[in-house]
Amino acid sequence: MKMKNLILVVALFATLVACSQEKNTRFIEVTGSAEMNVVPDQIEIEIVLAYPGNSKQAIENLDNEIKEALKKNGIPESDLMFVEVNNPYYYYYHWWWEKNYYDSKTYQLNLDCTKHNLDFIKDIKAEYIRNIRIVRSTHSKISDYRSEVKVNAIVAAKDKAALLLKSIGGELGEVLEIVEIVEPSNPYWYYNDNSLYSNCTVAQPNYSYSQLETIMPPIKLRYEIKAKFEIK
């Protein structure tokens, strides 16, 4: 029992000493931020093709059309997949397919932008294209870039603190605390997700490749930190 009391007294004394030292320490607290725009080198493209007219071979024709376009541009067929829609009426549609036919199909293409570009779209017949959009973009070194931006944010905070102190004849000391400021997420993300509606093209009767070619928006990295420095 005496040992427990002793430990409590020592812990309380250490806390009081720490608080006293913190109150006596002069410090400056600042925020620093940094940004970087990264051009994506990996994108996922959703491609919706529709076969004009009535044909039992519609899906087969669409498959051949997009596969030939990829082959012509040196894009591996393994990067292409069929996007399956989870529909509660699957069995009805399966029965319907036996008696009728589908005239459209949705594909997903994982494109390595370091090796390929969007030129393959020119080799797909314009009348087949219903919709094309970029659904996701990233970069193979995105983790490295994130780390770089975080470091730049800390350096910016240090430079700001040093500049402010210099203006009043002060001198920057050791760092006391660094806290990353996390930006709050938007609960209405669905309505603010540009990938849902930007970079999207719907084929028109007077369709041309220049209308379809999309500009990939850069990936914007931004970090903000709060830092506390000692004043010498």
PDB file of C-alpha atoms in Angstrom:
ATOM      1  CA  MET A   1       0.000   0.000   0.000  1.00  0.00           C
ATOM      2  CA  LYS A   2       2.849   2.367   0.875  1.00  0.00           C
ATOM      3  CA  MET A   3       4.553   1.554  -2.421  1.00  0.00           C
ATOM      4  CA  LYS A   4       1.396   2.476  -4.369  1.00  0.00           C
ATOM      5  CA  ASN A   5       1.124   5.767  -2.517  1.00  0.00           C
ATOM      6  CA  LEU A   6       4.762   6.515  -3.256  1.00  0.00           C
ATOM      7  CA  ILE A   7       4.281   5.861  -6.975  1.00  0.00           C
ATOM      8  CA  LEU A   8       1.256   8.176  -7.028  1.00  0.00           C
ATOM      9  CA  VAL A   9       3.193  10.941  -5.285  1.00  0.00           C
ATOM     10  CA  VAL A  10       6.113  10.612  -7.728  1.00  0.00           C
ATOM     11  CA  ALA A  11       3.767  10.637 -10.751  1.00  0.00           C
ATOM     12  CA  LEU A  12       1.949  13.700  -9.439  1.00  0.00           C
ATOM     13  CA  PHE A  13       5.224  15.503  -8.768  1.00  0.00           C
ATOM     14  CA  ALA A  14       6.481  14.737 -12.301  1.00  0.00           C
ATOM     15  CA  THR A  15       3.245  16.065 -13.803  1.00  0.00           C
ATOM     16  CA  LEU A  16       3.449  19.283 -11.805  1.00  0.00           C
ATOM     17  CA  VAL A  17       7.082  19.796 -12.820  1.00  0.00           C
ATOM     18  CA  ALA A  18       6.225  19.223 -16.507  1.00  0.00           C
ATOM     19  CA  CYS A  19       3.326  21.684 -16.337  1.00  0.00           C
ATOM     20  CA  SER A  20       5.511  24.248 -14.616  1.00  0.00           C
ATOM     21  CA  GLN A  21       8.211  23.913 -17.278  1.00  0.00           C
ATOM     22  CA  GLU A  22       5.644  24.208 -20.067  1.00  0.00           C
ATOM     23  CA  LYS A  23       4.262  27.412 -18.550  1.00  0.00           C
ATOM     24  CA  ASN A  24       7.747  28.886 -18.294  1.00  0.00           C
ATOM     25  CA  THR A  25       8.665  27.964 -21.876  1.00  0.00           C
ATOM     26  CA  ARG A  26       8.085  30.714 -24.399  1.00  0.00           C
ATOM     27  CA  PHE A  27       6.844  29.384 -27.704  1.00  0.00           C
ATOM     28  CA  ILE A  28       5.360  30.357 -31.036  1.00  0.00           C
ATOM     29  CA  GLU A  29       2.613  28.339 -32.712  1.00  0.00           C
ATOM     30  CA  VAL A  30       2.082  28.527 -36.476  1.00  0.00           C
ATOM     31  CA  THR A  31       0.484  26.573 -39.313  1.00  0.00           C
ATOM     32  CA  GLY A  32       2.208  25.520 -42.516  1.00  0.00           C
ATOM     33  CA  SER A  33       0.787  24.093 -45.702  1.00  0.00           C
ATOM     34  CA  ALA A  34       2.043  22.705 -48.994  1.00  0.00           C
ATOM     35  CA  GLU A  35       0.447  21.581 -52.246  1.00  0.00           C
ATOM     36  CA  MET A  36       1.432  19.538 -55.266  1.00  0.00           C
ATOM     37  CA  ASN A  37      -0.348  18.690 -58.520  1.00  0.00           C
ATOM     38  CA  VAL A  38       0.485  15.215 -59.776  1.00  0.00           C
ATOM     39  CA  VAL A  39      -0.285  14.138 -63.323  1.00  0.00           C
ATOM     40  CA  PRO A  40      -1.770  10.617 -63.065  1.00  0.00           C
ATOM     41  CA  ASP A  41       0.038   7.772 -64.777  1.00  0.00           C
ATOM     42  CA  GLN A  42      -2.632   5.141 -64.106  1.00  0.00           C
ATOM     43  CA  ILE A  43      -6.315   5.557 -64.909  1.00  0.00           C
ATOM     44  CA  GLU A  44      -9.453   3.437 -64.983  1.00  0.00           C
ATOM     45  CA  ILE A  45     -11.788   4.156 -67.875  1.00  0.00           C
ATOM     46  CA  GLU A  46     -15.420   3.101 -68.098  1.00  0.00           C
ATOM     47  CA  ILE A  47     -16.509   2.513 -71.680  1.00  0.00           C
ATOM     48  CA  VAL A  48     -20.131   1.948 -72.666  1.00  0.00           C
ATOM     49  CA  LEU A  49     -20.633   0.668 -76.202  1.00  0.00           C
ATOM     50  CA  ALA A  50     -23.983   0.196 -77.899  1.00  0.00           C
ATOM     51  CA  TYR A  51     -24.664  -1.627 -81.154  1.00  0.00           C
ATOM     52  CA  PRO A  52     -26.972   0.249 -83.531  1.00  0.00           C
ATOM     53  CA  GLY A  53     -29.856  -1.702 -84.970  1.00  0.00           C
ATOM     54  CA  ASN A  54     -31.120  -5.169 -84.065  1.00  0.00           C
ATOM     55  CA  SER A  55     -28.731  -8.073 -84.046  1.00  0.00           C
ATOM     56  CA  LYS A  56     -28.262 -11.255 -82.033  1.00  0.00           C
ATOM     57  CA  GLN A  57     -24.515 -10.795 -82.535  1.00  0.00           C
ATOM     58  CA  ALA A  58     -24.516  -7.287 -81.038  1.00  0.00           C
ATOM     59  CA  ILE A  59     -22.401  -8.135 -77.976  1.00  0.00           C
ATOM     60  CA  GLU A  60     -19.977 -10.221 -79.999  1.00  0.00           C
ATOM     61  CA  ASN A  61     -19.549  -7.362 -82.462  1.00  0.00           C
ATOM     62  CA  LEU A  62     -18.908  -4.886 -79.634  1.00  0.00           C
ATOM     63  CA  ASP A  63     -16.341  -7.211 -78.053  1.00  0.00           C
ATOM     64  CA  ASN A  64     -14.522  -7.586 -81.339  1.00  0.00           C
ATOM     65  CA  GLU A  65     -14.601  -3.836 -81.948  1.00  0.00           C
ATOM     66  CA  ILE A  66     -12.959  -2.842 -78.671  1.00  0.00           C
ATOM     67  CA  LYS A  67     -10.496  -5.751 -78.683  1.00  0.00           C
ATOM     68  CA  GLU A  68      -9.316  -4.848 -82.170  1.00  0.00           C
ATOM     69  CA  ALA A  69      -8.868  -1.210 -81.121  1.00  0.00           C
ATOM     70  CA  LEU A  70      -6.750  -2.263 -78.129  1.00  0.00           C
ATOM     71  CA  LYS A  71      -4.682  -4.676 -80.204  1.00  0.00           C
ATOM     72  CA  LYS A  72      -3.994  -2.020 -82.832  1.00  0.00           C
ATOM     73  CA  ASN A  73      -2.614   0.304 -80.140  1.00  0.00           C
ATOM     74  CA  GLY A  74      -0.592  -2.339 -78.284  1.00  0.00           C
ATOM     75  CA  ILE A  75      -2.785  -2.393 -75.177  1.00  0.00           C
ATOM     76  CA  PRO A  76      -3.008  -5.841 -73.536  1.00  0.00           C
ATOM     77  CA  GLU A  77      -6.457  -7.377 -73.660  1.00  0.00           C
ATOM     78  CA  SER A  78      -5.908  -8.497 -70.050  1.00  0.00           C
ATOM     79  CA  ASP A  79      -6.300  -4.839 -68.985  1.00  0.00           C
ATOM     80  CA  LEU A  80      -9.916  -4.925 -70.164  1.00  0.00           C
ATOM     81  CA  MET A  81     -12.782  -6.350 -68.137  1.00  0.00           C
ATOM     82  CA  PHE A  82     -16.555  -6.485 -68.350  1.00  0.00           C
ATOM     83  CA  VAL A  83     -18.308  -4.429 -65.689  1.00  0.00           C
ATOM     84  CA  GLU A  84     -21.133  -6.573 -64.366  1.00  0.00           C
ATOM     85  CA  VAL A  85     -24.162  -4.801 -62.903  1.00  0.00           C
ATOM     86  CA  ASN A  86     -25.618  -6.300 -59.747  1.00  0.00           C
ATOM     87  CA  ASN A  87     -29.271  -6.404 -60.693  1.00  0.00           C
ATOM     88  CA  PRO A  88     -32.030  -8.126 -58.653  1.00  0.00           C
ATOM     89  CA  TYR A  89     -33.743  -9.045 -61.911  1.00  0.00           C
ATOM     90  CA  TYR A  90     -30.768 -11.025 -63.154  1.00  0.00           C
ATOM     91  CA  TYR A  91     -32.719 -14.220 -63.807  1.00  0.00           C
ATOM     92  CA  TYR A  92     -35.424 -12.328 -65.636  1.00  0.00           C
ATOM     93  CA  TYR A  93     -32.827 -10.731 -67.871  1.00  0.00           C
ATOM     94  CA  HIS A  94     -31.165 -14.104 -68.386  1.00  0.00           C
ATOM     95  CA  TRP A  95     -34.493 -15.490 -69.555  1.00  0.00           C
ATOM     96  CA  TRP A  96     -35.032 -12.372 -71.660  1.00  0.00           C
ATOM     97  CA  TRP A  97     -31.625 -12.830 -73.269  1.00  0.00           C
ATOM     98  CA  GLU A  98     -32.550 -16.328 -74.382  1.00  0.00           C
ATOM     99  CA  LYS A  99     -35.489 -14.917 -76.336  1.00  0.00           C
ATOM    100  CA  ASN A 100     -34.102 -11.505 -77.301  1.00  0.00           C
ATOM    101  CA  TYR A 101     -30.694  -9.815 -77.172  1.00  0.00           C
ATOM    102  CA  TYR A 102     -28.664  -7.113 -75.491  1.00  0.00           C
ATOM    103  CA  ASP A 103     -27.400  -4.223 -77.600  1.00  0.00           C
ATOM    104  CA  SER A 104     -24.980  -2.540 -75.144  1.00  0.00           C
ATOM    105  CA  LYS A 105     -22.119  -3.486 -72.876  1.00  0.00           C
ATOM    106  CA  THR A 106     -19.999  -1.691 -70.268  1.00  0.00           C
ATOM    107  CA  TYR A 107     -16.247  -2.243 -70.084  1.00  0.00           C
ATOM    108  CA  GLN A 108     -13.558  -1.136 -67.679  1.00  0.00           C
ATOM    109  CA  LEU A 109     -10.031  -0.525 -68.909  1.00  0.00           C
ATOM    110  CA  ASN A 110      -6.988  -0.116 -66.673  1.00  0.00           C
ATOM    111  CA  LEU A 111      -4.660   2.090 -68.690  1.00  0.00           C
ATOM    112  CA  ASP A 112      -0.946   2.566 -67.968  1.00  0.00           C
ATOM    113  CA  CYS A 113      -0.364   6.128 -69.174  1.00  0.00           C
ATOM    114  CA  THR A 114       3.417   5.666 -69.190  1.00  0.00           C
ATOM    115  CA  LYS A 115       3.008   3.223 -72.080  1.00  0.00           C
ATOM    116  CA  HIS A 116      -0.324   4.048 -73.706  1.00  0.00           C
ATOM    117  CA  ASN A 117      -2.724   6.939 -74.270  1.00  0.00           C
ATOM    118  CA  LEU A 118      -6.310   7.475 -75.375  1.00  0.00           C
ATOM    119  CA  ASP A 119      -5.578   7.090 -79.083  1.00  0.00           C
ATOM    120  CA  PHE A 120      -7.272   3.671 -79.107  1.00  0.00           C
ATOM    121  CA  ILE A 121     -10.630   5.484 -78.889  1.00  0.00           C
ATOM    122  CA  LYS A 122     -10.156   6.751 -82.443  1.00  0.00           C
ATOM    123  CA  ASP A 123     -10.216   3.139 -83.639  1.00  0.00           C
ATOM    124  CA  ILE A 124     -13.668   2.451 -82.176  1.00  0.00           C
ATOM    125  CA  LYS A 125     -16.541   3.329 -84.466  1.00  0.00           C
ATOM    126  CA  ALA A 126     -18.172   6.552 -83.333  1.00  0.00           C
ATOM    127  CA  GLU A 127     -21.674   5.134 -83.660  1.00  0.00           C
ATOM    128  CA  TYR A 128     -20.777   2.387 -81.159  1.00  0.00           C
ATOM    129  CA  ILE A 129     -19.739   4.783 -78.378  1.00  0.00           C
ATOM    130  CA  ARG A 130     -22.472   5.658 -75.904  1.00  0.00           C
ATOM    131  CA  ASN A 131     -20.368   6.957 -73.036  1.00  0.00           C
ATOM    132  CA  ILE A 132     -16.737   7.109 -71.867  1.00  0.00           C
ATOM    133  CA  ARG A 133     -15.486   8.475 -68.562  1.00  0.00           C
ATOM    134  CA  ILE A 134     -12.470   8.321 -66.290  1.00  0.00           C
ATOM    135  CA  VAL A 135     -13.655   6.794 -63.011  1.00  0.00           C
ATOM    136  CA  ARG A 136     -10.353   6.749 -61.122  1.00  0.00           C
ATOM    137  CA  SER A 137      -6.843   8.108 -61.486  1.00  0.00           C
ATOM    138  CA  THR A 138      -3.690   7.631 -59.444  1.00  0.00           C
ATOM    139  CA  HIS A 139       0.086   7.625 -59.707  1.00  0.00           C
ATOM    140  CA  SER A 140       2.521   4.781 -59.145  1.00  0.00           C
ATOM    141  CA  LYS A 141       4.561   6.994 -56.786  1.00  0.00           C
ATOM    142  CA  ILE A 142       1.663   8.696 -55.020  1.00  0.00           C
ATOM    143  CA  SER A 143       2.920   7.622 -51.553  1.00  0.00           C
ATOM    144  CA  ASP A 144       6.295   9.250 -52.189  1.00  0.00           C
ATOM    145  CA  TYR A 145       4.626  12.469 -53.326  1.00  0.00           C
ATOM    146  CA  ARG A 146       2.398  12.536 -50.235  1.00  0.00           C
ATOM    147  CA  SER A 147       5.448  12.245 -47.993  1.00  0.00           C
ATOM    148  CA  GLU A 148       7.182  15.022 -49.906  1.00  0.00           C
ATOM    149  CA  VAL A 149       4.222  17.372 -49.505  1.00  0.00           C
ATOM    150  CA  LYS A 150       4.021  16.675 -45.760  1.00  0.00           C
ATOM    151  CA  VAL A 151       7.721  17.480 -45.357  1.00  0.00           C
ATOM    152  CA  ASN A 152       7.266  20.698 -47.338  1.00  0.00           C
ATOM    153  CA  ALA A 153       4.376  21.681 -45.047  1.00  0.00           C
ATOM    154  CA  ILE A 154       6.580  21.261 -41.966  1.00  0.00           C
ATOM    155  CA  VAL A 155       9.392  23.263 -43.572  1.00  0.00           C
ATOM    156  CA  ALA A 156       6.897  26.005 -44.466  1.00  0.00           C
ATOM    157  CA  ALA A 157       5.763  26.181 -40.843  1.00  0.00           C
ATOM    158  CA  LYS A 158       9.338  26.441 -39.602  1.00  0.00           C
ATOM    159  CA  ASP A 159      10.201  29.174 -42.122  1.00  0.00           C
ATOM    160  CA  LYS A 160       7.071  31.124 -41.158  1.00  0.00           C
ATOM    161  CA  ALA A 161       7.886  30.915 -37.446  1.00  0.00           C
ATOM    162  CA  ALA A 162      11.498  32.003 -38.036  1.00  0.00           C
ATOM    163  CA  LEU A 163      10.374  34.934 -40.194  1.00  0.00           C
ATOM    164  CA  LEU A 164       7.847  36.156 -37.626  1.00  0.00           C
ATOM    165  CA  LEU A 165      10.336  35.967 -34.779  1.00  0.00           C
ATOM    166  CA  LYS A 166      13.043  37.688 -36.807  1.00  0.00           C
ATOM    167  CA  SER A 167      10.718  40.644 -37.376  1.00  0.00           C
ATOM    168  CA  ILE A 168      10.617  41.273 -33.603  1.00  0.00           C
ATOM    169  CA  GLY A 169      14.224  40.343 -32.888  1.00  0.00           C
ATOM    170  CA  GLY A 170      13.446  36.842 -31.643  1.00  0.00           C
ATOM    171  CA  GLU A 171      15.228  33.591 -32.446  1.00  0.00           C
ATOM    172  CA  LEU A 172      13.697  30.237 -33.243  1.00  0.00           C
ATOM    173  CA  GLY A 173      14.434  27.345 -30.924  1.00  0.00           C
ATOM    174  CA  GLU A 174      13.679  23.631 -30.916  1.00  0.00           C
ATOM    175  CA  VAL A 175      10.396  22.210 -32.147  1.00  0.00           C
ATOM    176  CA  LEU A 176       8.016  21.356 -29.322  1.00  0.00           C
ATOM    177  CA  GLU A 177       5.041  19.874 -31.150  1.00  0.00           C
ATOM    178  CA  ILE A 178       3.885  18.989 -34.660  1.00  0.00           C
ATOM    179  CA  VAL A 179       0.260  18.130 -35.403  1.00  0.00           C
ATOM    180  CA  GLU A 180      -1.166  17.247 -38.811  1.00  0.00           C
ATOM    181  CA  ILE A 181      -4.438  19.031 -39.494  1.00  0.00           C
ATOM    182  CA  VAL A 182      -6.909  16.630 -41.035  1.00  0.00           C
ATOM    183  CA  GLU A 183      -9.395  18.267 -43.355  1.00  0.00           C
ATOM    184  CA  PRO A 184     -12.997  17.252 -42.574  1.00  0.00           C
ATOM    185  CA  SER A 185     -14.597  14.977 -45.114  1.00  0.00           C
ATOM    186  CA  ASN A 186     -17.626  16.187 -47.018  1.00  0.00           C
ATOM    187  CA  PRO A 187     -20.726  14.086 -46.184  1.00  0.00           C
ATOM    188  CA  TYR A 188     -22.152  15.052 -49.565  1.00  0.00           C
ATOM    189  CA  TRP A 189     -19.246  13.493 -51.413  1.00  0.00           C
ATOM    190  CA  TYR A 190     -21.502  11.999 -54.075  1.00  0.00           C
ATOM    191  CA  TYR A 191     -22.469  15.435 -55.345  1.00  0.00           C
ATOM    192  CA  ASN A 192     -18.907  16.725 -55.201  1.00  0.00           C
ATOM    193  CA  ASP A 193     -17.115  13.805 -56.792  1.00  0.00           C
ATOM    194  CA  ASN A 194     -15.967  15.137 -60.156  1.00  0.00           C
ATOM    195  CA  SER A 195     -15.208  11.650 -61.409  1.00  0.00           C
ATOM    196  CA  LEU A 196     -18.950  11.005 -61.490  1.00  0.00           C
ATOM    197  CA  TYR A 197     -19.632  13.568 -64.173  1.00  0.00           C
ATOM    198  CA  SER A 198     -16.443  15.190 -65.452  1.00  0.00           C
ATOM    199  CA  ASN A 199     -14.106  13.658 -68.019  1.00  0.00           C
ATOM    200  CA  CYS A 200     -17.205  12.209 -69.595  1.00  0.00           C
ATOM    201  CA  THR A 201     -18.210  12.190 -73.244  1.00  0.00           C
ATOM    202  CA  VAL A 202     -21.406  11.051 -74.888  1.00  0.00           C
ATOM    203  CA  ALA A 203     -21.212  10.328 -78.594  1.00  0.00           C
ATOM    204  CA  GLN A 204     -23.201  12.670 -80.815  1.00  0.00           C
ATOM    205  CA  PRO A 205     -24.240  12.259 -84.461  1.00  0.00           C
ATOM    206  CA  ASN A 206     -21.477  14.654 -85.545  1.00  0.00           C
ATOM    207  CA  TYR A 207     -19.013  12.892 -83.276  1.00  0.00           C
ATOM    208  CA  SER A 208     -15.253  13.393 -83.685  1.00  0.00           C
ATOM    209  CA  TYR A 209     -12.242  12.226 -81.684  1.00  0.00           C
ATOM    210  CA  SER A 210     -11.382  15.773 -80.653  1.00  0.00           C
ATOM    211  CA  GLN A 211     -14.725  15.925 -78.833  1.00  0.00           C
ATOM    212  CA  LEU A 212     -14.054  12.649 -77.069  1.00  0.00           C
ATOM    213  CA  GLU A 213     -10.464  13.213 -76.039  1.00  0.00           C
ATOM    214  CA  THR A 214     -10.579  14.127 -72.347  1.00  0.00           C
ATOM    215  CA  ILE A 215      -8.142  16.151 -70.286  1.00  0.00           C
ATOM    216  CA  MET A 216      -7.124  14.209 -67.212  1.00  0.00           C
ATOM    217  CA  PRO A 217      -7.281  16.509 -64.186  1.00  0.00           C
ATOM    218  CA  PRO A 218      -4.176  16.397 -61.989  1.00  0.00           C
ATOM    219  CA  ILE A 219      -4.286  14.795 -58.569  1.00  0.00           C
ATOM    220  CA  LYS A 220      -4.112  17.619 -56.040  1.00  0.00           C
ATOM    221  CA  LEU A 221      -2.224  16.811 -52.838  1.00  0.00           C
ATOM    222  CA  ARG A 222      -2.492  19.293 -49.988  1.00  0.00           C
ATOM    223  CA  TYR A 223      -1.434  18.990 -46.354  1.00  0.00           C
ATOM    224  CA  GLU A 224      -1.561  21.433 -43.481  1.00  0.00           C
ATOM    225  CA  ILE A 225       0.219  21.084 -40.145  1.00  0.00           C
ATOM    226  CA  LYS A 226       0.318  23.001 -36.882  1.00  0.00           C
ATOM    227  CA  ALA A 227       3.724  23.356 -35.239  1.00  0.00           C
ATOM    228  CA  LYS A 228       4.909  24.769 -31.947  1.00  0.00           C
ATOM    229  CA  PHE A 229       8.499  26.060 -31.629  1.00  0.00           C
ATOM    230  CA  GLU A 230      10.467  27.249 -28.648  1.00  0.00           C
ATOM    231  CA  ILE A 231      11.538  30.898 -28.537  1.00  0.00           C
ATOM    232  CA  LYS A 232      15.153  31.230 -27.455  1.00  0.00           C
TER     233      LYS A 232
END
